[in-house]
Tab-separated table of C-alpha atoms in Angstrom:
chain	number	residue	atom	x	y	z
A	1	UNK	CA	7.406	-3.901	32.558
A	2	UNK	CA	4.163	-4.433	34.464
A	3	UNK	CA	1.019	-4.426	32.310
A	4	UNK	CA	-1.279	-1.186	32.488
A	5	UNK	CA	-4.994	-1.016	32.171
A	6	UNK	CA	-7.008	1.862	31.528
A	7	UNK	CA	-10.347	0.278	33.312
A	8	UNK	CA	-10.772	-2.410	35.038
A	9	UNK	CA	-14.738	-4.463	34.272
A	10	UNK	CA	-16.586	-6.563	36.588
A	11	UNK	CA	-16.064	-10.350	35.939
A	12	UNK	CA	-19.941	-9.778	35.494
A	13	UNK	CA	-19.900	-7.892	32.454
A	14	UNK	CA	-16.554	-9.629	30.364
A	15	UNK	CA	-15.180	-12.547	30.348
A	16	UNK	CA	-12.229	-11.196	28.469
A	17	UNK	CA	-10.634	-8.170	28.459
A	18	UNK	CA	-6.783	-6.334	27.309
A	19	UNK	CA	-6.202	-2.629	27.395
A	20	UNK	CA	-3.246	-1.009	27.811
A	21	UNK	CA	-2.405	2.916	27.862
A	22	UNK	CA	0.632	4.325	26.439
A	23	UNK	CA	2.416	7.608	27.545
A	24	UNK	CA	4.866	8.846	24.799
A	25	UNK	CA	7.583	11.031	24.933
A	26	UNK	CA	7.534	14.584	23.841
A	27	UNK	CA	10.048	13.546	21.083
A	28	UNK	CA	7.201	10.851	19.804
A	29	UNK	CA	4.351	13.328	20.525
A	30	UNK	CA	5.794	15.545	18.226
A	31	UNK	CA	6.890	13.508	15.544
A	32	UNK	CA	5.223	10.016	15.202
A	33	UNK	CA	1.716	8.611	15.382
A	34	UNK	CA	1.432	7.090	18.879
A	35	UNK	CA	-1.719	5.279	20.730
A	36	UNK	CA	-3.285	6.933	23.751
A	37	UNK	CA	-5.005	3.281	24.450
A	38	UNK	CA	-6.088	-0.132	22.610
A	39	UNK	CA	-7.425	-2.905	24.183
A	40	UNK	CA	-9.625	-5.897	23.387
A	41	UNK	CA	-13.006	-6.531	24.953
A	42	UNK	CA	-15.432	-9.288	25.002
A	43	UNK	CA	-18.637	-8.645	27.086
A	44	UNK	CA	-21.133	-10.442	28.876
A	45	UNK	CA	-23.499	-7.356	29.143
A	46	UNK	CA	-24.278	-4.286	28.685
A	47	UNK	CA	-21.758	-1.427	29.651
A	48	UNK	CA	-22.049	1.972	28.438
A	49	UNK	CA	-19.414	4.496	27.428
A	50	UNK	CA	-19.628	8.034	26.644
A	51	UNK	CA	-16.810	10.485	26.047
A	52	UNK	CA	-16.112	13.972	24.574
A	53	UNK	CA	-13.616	16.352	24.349
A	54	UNK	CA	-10.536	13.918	23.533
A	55	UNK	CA	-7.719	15.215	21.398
A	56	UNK	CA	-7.997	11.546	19.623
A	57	UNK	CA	-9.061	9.327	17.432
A	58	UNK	CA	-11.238	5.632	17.805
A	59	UNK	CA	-10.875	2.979	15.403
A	60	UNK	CA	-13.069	0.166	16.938
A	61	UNK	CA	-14.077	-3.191	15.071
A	62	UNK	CA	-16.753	-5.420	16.197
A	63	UNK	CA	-15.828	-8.654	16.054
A	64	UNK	CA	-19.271	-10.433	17.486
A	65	UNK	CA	-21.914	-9.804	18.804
A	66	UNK	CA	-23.878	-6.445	18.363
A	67	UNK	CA	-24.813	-3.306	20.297
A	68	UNK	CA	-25.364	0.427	19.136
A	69	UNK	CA	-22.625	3.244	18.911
A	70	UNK	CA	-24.008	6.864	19.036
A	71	UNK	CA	-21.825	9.777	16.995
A	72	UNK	CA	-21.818	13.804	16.985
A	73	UNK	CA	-18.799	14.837	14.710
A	74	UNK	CA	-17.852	18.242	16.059
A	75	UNK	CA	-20.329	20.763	14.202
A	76	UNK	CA	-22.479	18.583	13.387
A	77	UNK	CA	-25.601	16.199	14.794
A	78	UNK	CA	-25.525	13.035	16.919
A	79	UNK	CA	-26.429	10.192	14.708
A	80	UNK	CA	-27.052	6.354	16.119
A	81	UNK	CA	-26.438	3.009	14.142
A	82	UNK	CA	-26.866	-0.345	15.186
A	83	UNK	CA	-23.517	-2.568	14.868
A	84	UNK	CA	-22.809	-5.528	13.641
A	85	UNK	CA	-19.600	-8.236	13.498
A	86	UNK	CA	-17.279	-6.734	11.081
A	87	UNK	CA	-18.816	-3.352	11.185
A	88	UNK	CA	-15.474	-1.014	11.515
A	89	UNK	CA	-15.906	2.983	13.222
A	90	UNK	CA	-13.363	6.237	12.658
A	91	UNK	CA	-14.375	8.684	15.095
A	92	UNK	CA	-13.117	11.843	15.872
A	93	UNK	CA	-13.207	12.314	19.866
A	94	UNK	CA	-13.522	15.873	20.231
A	95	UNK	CA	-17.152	14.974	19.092
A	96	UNK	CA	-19.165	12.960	21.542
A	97	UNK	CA	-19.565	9.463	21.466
A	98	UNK	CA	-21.000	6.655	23.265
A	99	UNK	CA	-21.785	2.923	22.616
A	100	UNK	CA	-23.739	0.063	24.255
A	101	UNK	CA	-23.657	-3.729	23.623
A	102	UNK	CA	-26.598	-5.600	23.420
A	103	UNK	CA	-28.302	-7.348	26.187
A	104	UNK	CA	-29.397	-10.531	24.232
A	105	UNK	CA	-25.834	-10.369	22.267
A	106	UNK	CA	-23.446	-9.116	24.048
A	107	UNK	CA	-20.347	-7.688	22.187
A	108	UNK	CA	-16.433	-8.398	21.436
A	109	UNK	CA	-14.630	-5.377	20.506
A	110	UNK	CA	-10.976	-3.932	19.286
A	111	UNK	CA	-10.171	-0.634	19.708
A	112	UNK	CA	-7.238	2.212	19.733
A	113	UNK	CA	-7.044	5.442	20.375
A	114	UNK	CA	-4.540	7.493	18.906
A	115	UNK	CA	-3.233	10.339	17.977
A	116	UNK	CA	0.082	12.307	16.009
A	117	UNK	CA	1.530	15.298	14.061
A	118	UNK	CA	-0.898	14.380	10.944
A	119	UNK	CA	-3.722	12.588	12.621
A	120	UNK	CA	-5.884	15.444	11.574
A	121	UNK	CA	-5.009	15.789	7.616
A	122	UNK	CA	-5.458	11.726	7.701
A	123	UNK	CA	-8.760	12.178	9.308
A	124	UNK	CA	-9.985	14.862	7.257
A	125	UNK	CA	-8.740	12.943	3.950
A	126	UNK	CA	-11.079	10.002	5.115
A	127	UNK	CA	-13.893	11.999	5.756
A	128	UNK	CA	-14.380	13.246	1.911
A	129	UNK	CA	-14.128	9.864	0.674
A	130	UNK	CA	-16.251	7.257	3.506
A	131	UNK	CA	-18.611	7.601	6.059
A	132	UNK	CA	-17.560	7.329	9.943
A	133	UNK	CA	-19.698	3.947	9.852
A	134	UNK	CA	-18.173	1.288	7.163
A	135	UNK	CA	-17.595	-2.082	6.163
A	136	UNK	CA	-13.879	-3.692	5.356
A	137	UNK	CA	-12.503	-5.730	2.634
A	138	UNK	CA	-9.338	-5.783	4.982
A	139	UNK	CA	-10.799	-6.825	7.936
A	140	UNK	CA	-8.416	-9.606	9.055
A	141	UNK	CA	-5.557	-7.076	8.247
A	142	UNK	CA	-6.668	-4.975	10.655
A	143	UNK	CA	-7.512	-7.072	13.689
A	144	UNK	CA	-4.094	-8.047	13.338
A	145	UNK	CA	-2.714	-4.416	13.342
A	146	UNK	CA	-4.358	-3.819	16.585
A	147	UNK	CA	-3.888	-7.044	18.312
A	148	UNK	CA	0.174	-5.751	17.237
A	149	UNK	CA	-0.078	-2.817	18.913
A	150	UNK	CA	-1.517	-4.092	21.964
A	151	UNK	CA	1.265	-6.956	22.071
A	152	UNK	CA	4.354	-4.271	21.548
A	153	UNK	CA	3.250	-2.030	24.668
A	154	UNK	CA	2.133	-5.231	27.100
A	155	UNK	CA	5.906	-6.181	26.065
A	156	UNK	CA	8.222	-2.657	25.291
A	157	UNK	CA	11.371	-2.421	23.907
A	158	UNK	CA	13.586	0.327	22.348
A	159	UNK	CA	11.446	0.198	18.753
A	160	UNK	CA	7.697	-0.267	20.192
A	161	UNK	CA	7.533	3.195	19.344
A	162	UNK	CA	8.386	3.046	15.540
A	163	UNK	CA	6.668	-0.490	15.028
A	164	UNK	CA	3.268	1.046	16.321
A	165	UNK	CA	3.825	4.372	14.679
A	166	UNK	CA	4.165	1.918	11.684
A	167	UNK	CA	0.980	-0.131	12.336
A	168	UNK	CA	-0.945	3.066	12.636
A	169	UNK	CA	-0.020	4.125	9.236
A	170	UNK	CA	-0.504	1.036	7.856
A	171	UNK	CA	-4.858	0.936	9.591
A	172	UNK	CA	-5.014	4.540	8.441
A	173	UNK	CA	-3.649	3.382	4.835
A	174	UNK	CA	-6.133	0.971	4.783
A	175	UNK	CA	-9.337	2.275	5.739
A	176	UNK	CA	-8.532	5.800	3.572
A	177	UNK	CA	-8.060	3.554	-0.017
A	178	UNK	CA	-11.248	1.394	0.763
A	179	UNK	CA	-13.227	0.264	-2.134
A	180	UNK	CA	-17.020	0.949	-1.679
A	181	UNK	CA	-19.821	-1.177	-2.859
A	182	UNK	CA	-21.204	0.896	-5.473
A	183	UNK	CA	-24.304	0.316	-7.220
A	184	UNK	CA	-24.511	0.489	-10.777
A	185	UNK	CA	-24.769	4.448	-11.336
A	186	UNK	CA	-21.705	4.694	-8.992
A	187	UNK	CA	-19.809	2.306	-10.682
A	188	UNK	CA	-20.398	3.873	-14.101
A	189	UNK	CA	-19.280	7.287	-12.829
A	190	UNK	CA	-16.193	5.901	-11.648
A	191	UNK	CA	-14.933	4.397	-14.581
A	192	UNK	CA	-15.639	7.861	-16.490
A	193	UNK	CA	-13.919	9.791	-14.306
A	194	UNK	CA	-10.918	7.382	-14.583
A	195	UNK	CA	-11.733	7.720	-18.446
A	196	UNK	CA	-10.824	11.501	-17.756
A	197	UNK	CA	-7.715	11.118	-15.610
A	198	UNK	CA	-6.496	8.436	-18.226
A	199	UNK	CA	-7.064	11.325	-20.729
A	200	UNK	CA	-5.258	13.837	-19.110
A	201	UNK	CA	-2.224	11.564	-18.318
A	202	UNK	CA	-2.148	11.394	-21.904
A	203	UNK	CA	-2.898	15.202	-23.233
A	204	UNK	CA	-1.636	16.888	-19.982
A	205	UNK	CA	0.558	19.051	-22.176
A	206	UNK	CA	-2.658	20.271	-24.632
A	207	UNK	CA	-4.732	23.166	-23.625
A	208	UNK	CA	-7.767	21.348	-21.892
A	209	UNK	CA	-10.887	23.110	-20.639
A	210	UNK	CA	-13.463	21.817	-18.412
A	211	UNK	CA	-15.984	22.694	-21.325
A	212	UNK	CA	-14.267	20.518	-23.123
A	213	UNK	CA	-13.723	17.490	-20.856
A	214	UNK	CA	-17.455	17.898	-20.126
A	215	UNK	CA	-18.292	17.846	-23.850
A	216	UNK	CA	-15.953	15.082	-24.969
A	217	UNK	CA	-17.476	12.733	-21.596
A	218	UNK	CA	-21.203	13.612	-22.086
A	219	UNK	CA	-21.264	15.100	-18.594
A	220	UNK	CA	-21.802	18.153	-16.712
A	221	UNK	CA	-19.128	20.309	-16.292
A	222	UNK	CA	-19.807	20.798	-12.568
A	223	UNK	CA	-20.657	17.807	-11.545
A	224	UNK	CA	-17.730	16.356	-13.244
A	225	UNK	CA	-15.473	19.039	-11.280
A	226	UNK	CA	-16.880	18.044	-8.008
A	227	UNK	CA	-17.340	14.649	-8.535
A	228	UNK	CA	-13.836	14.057	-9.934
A	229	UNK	CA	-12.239	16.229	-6.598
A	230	UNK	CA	-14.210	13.448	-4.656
A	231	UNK	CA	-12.684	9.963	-6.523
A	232	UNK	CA	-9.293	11.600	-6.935
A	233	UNK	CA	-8.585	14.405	-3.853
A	234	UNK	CA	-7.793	17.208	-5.865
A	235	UNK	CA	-9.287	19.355	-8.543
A	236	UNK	CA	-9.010	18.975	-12.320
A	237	UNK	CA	-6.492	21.794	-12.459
A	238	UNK	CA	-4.232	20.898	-9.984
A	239	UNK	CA	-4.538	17.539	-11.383
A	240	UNK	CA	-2.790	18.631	-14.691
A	241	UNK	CA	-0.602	21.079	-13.166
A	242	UNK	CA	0.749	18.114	-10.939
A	243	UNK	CA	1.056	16.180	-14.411
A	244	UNK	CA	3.241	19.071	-15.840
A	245	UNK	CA	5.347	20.067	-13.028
A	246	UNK	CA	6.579	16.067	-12.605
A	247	UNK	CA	6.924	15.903	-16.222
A	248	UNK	CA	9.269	19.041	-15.733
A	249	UNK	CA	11.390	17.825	-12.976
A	250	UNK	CA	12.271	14.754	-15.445
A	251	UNK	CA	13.181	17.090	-18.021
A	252	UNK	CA	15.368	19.275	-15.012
A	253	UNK	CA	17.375	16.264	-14.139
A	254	UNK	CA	17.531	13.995	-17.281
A	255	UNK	CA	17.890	16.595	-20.029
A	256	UNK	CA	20.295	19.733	-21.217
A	257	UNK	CA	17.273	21.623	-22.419
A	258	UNK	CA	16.677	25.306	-21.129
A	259	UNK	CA	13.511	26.317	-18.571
A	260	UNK	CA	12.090	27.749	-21.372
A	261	UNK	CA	12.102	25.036	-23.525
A	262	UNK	CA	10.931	22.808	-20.812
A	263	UNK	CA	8.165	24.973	-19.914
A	264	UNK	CA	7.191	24.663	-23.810
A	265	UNK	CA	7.453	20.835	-23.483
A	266	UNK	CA	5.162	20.415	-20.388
A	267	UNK	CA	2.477	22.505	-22.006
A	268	UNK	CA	3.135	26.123	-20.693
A	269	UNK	CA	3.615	29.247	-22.967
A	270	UNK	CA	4.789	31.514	-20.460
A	271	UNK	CA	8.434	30.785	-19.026
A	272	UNK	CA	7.351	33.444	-15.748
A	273	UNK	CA	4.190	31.445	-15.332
A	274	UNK	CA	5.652	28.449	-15.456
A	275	UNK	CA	8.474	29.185	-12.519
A	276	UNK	CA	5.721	30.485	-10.855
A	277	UNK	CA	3.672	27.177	-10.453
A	278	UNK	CA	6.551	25.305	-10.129
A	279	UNK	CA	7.879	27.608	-7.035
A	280	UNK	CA	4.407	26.899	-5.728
A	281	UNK	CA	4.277	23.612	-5.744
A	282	UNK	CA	7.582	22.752	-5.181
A	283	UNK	CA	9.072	25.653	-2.761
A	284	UNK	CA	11.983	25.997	-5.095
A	285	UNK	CA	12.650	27.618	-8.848
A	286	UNK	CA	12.828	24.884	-11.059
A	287	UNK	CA	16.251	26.135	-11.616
A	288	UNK	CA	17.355	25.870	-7.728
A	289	UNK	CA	15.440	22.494	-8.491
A	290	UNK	CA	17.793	21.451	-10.904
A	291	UNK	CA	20.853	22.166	-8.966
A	292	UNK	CA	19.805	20.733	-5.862
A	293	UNK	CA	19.306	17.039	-7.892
């Protein structure tokens, strides 16, 4: 299949550059991640790009050089940093964006666009825990993702489709369970709050308060609520509740005993509430559960 490139540069301003596009199919559209573009690009001065308005998402990595990359999340304010080799960027394109390499050091960049079916809850997941502007301890990992996704659409066959769907996952994977640098404040409050989620794996069936927790850690009660959401993605409650209803679905499958008794194992008093969470969070009665495995 002939190679496609979205733009085409001067031999004055790169010396190097690969970028494909990709059209997918409405069955990949619909059900897979899938890359819009990626490409490679190592300049020999400046060249500006600005976009807005794109139902998709950058992940660009400077590999050399430097330059400045300019950034307005939707509903919110444009913000500029200056970039650096190994400086990585998550930008969502319905924002505006543009960047510039550097006239005394010109640039080399990798880049994809992409988008899919959970691109948003991904994005949105990232965005509680890092900043749009971040450094990587799995830098190398990366570059090669990219430079894999580039390779399977200069050379298609039946499974490019499913191998970059796969290589998207695995960036997104990535950059979403990157350790910070923390300082030393940071670093304390992270190992209390894994203190507290080490607690509750272990008294998940007790009646625990958030008076209590707060009491018991010599913290604030609210800022241990938010700050705990932040390390961990959900609340304290749902937290336990999770805790109960998997300890539950053990008890379903492995054991004889009745719902009620089960509910009185995983911590719960009240057989109705009980069903009730567990309908919730697992769009069945724990009975229906039961059956089904």
């Amino acid at each position: 299949m002939e190679k496609s490139f979205f733009e085409k540069y001067k031999t004055s301003e790169a010396t190097n550059t690969r970028r494909v596009i990709n059209t997918p199919s409405a069955f990949t559209r619909e059900n897979f991640f899938y890359i819009q573009e990626a490409g490679y690009l190592k300049s020999l001065k400046p060249h500006l790009s600005r976009r807005s308005g794109l139902r998709s998402y950058l992940f660009l990595i400077v590999l050399s050089g430097s330059g400045d990359i300019s950034y307005c999340p939707p509903s919110s304010d444009m913000t500029q940093v200056s970039a650096a080799p190994g400086d990585c960027f998550f930008l969502d394109c319905m924002g505006e964006y543009t960047h510039i390499s550097s006239e005394q050091d010109p640039w080399e960049l990798l880049w994809i666009h992409f988008y899919g079916p959970q691109a948003d809850a991904y994005y949105r997941y990232f965005c509680e825990q890092h900043s749009w502007h971040f450094h990587s301890s799995h830098l190398s990992m990366l570059t090669d993702a990219i430079s894999s996704v580039i390779r399977y659409h200069e050379e298609k066959t039946d499974d490019t489709d499913l191998l970059t769907a796969r290589q998207i996952v695995n960036i997104l994977t990535l950059i979403c369970t990157e350790s910070e640098t923390h300082g030393e404040a940071d670093s304390a409050l992270s190992e209390k709050l894994k203190n507290v989620a080490r607690y509750l794996d272990e008294h998940y069936t007790e009646t625990i308060s958030l008076d209590f927790l707060a009491e018991h850690f010599f913290i604030s009660k609210y800022y241990l609520a938010r700050e705990f959401k932040k390390e961990f993605g959900t609340t304290i409650i749902q937290y336990i509740l999770a805790k109960k209803i998997t300890n539950a679905k053990e008890l379903l499958r492995y054991s004889n005993a009745s719902i009620e008794d089960i509910a009185q194992l995983c911590g719960i008093d009240d057989a109705s509430y009980f069903n009730k969470v567990f309908k919730k969070m697992e769009g069945c009665t724990a009975s229906e559960y039961r059956k089904r495995w």
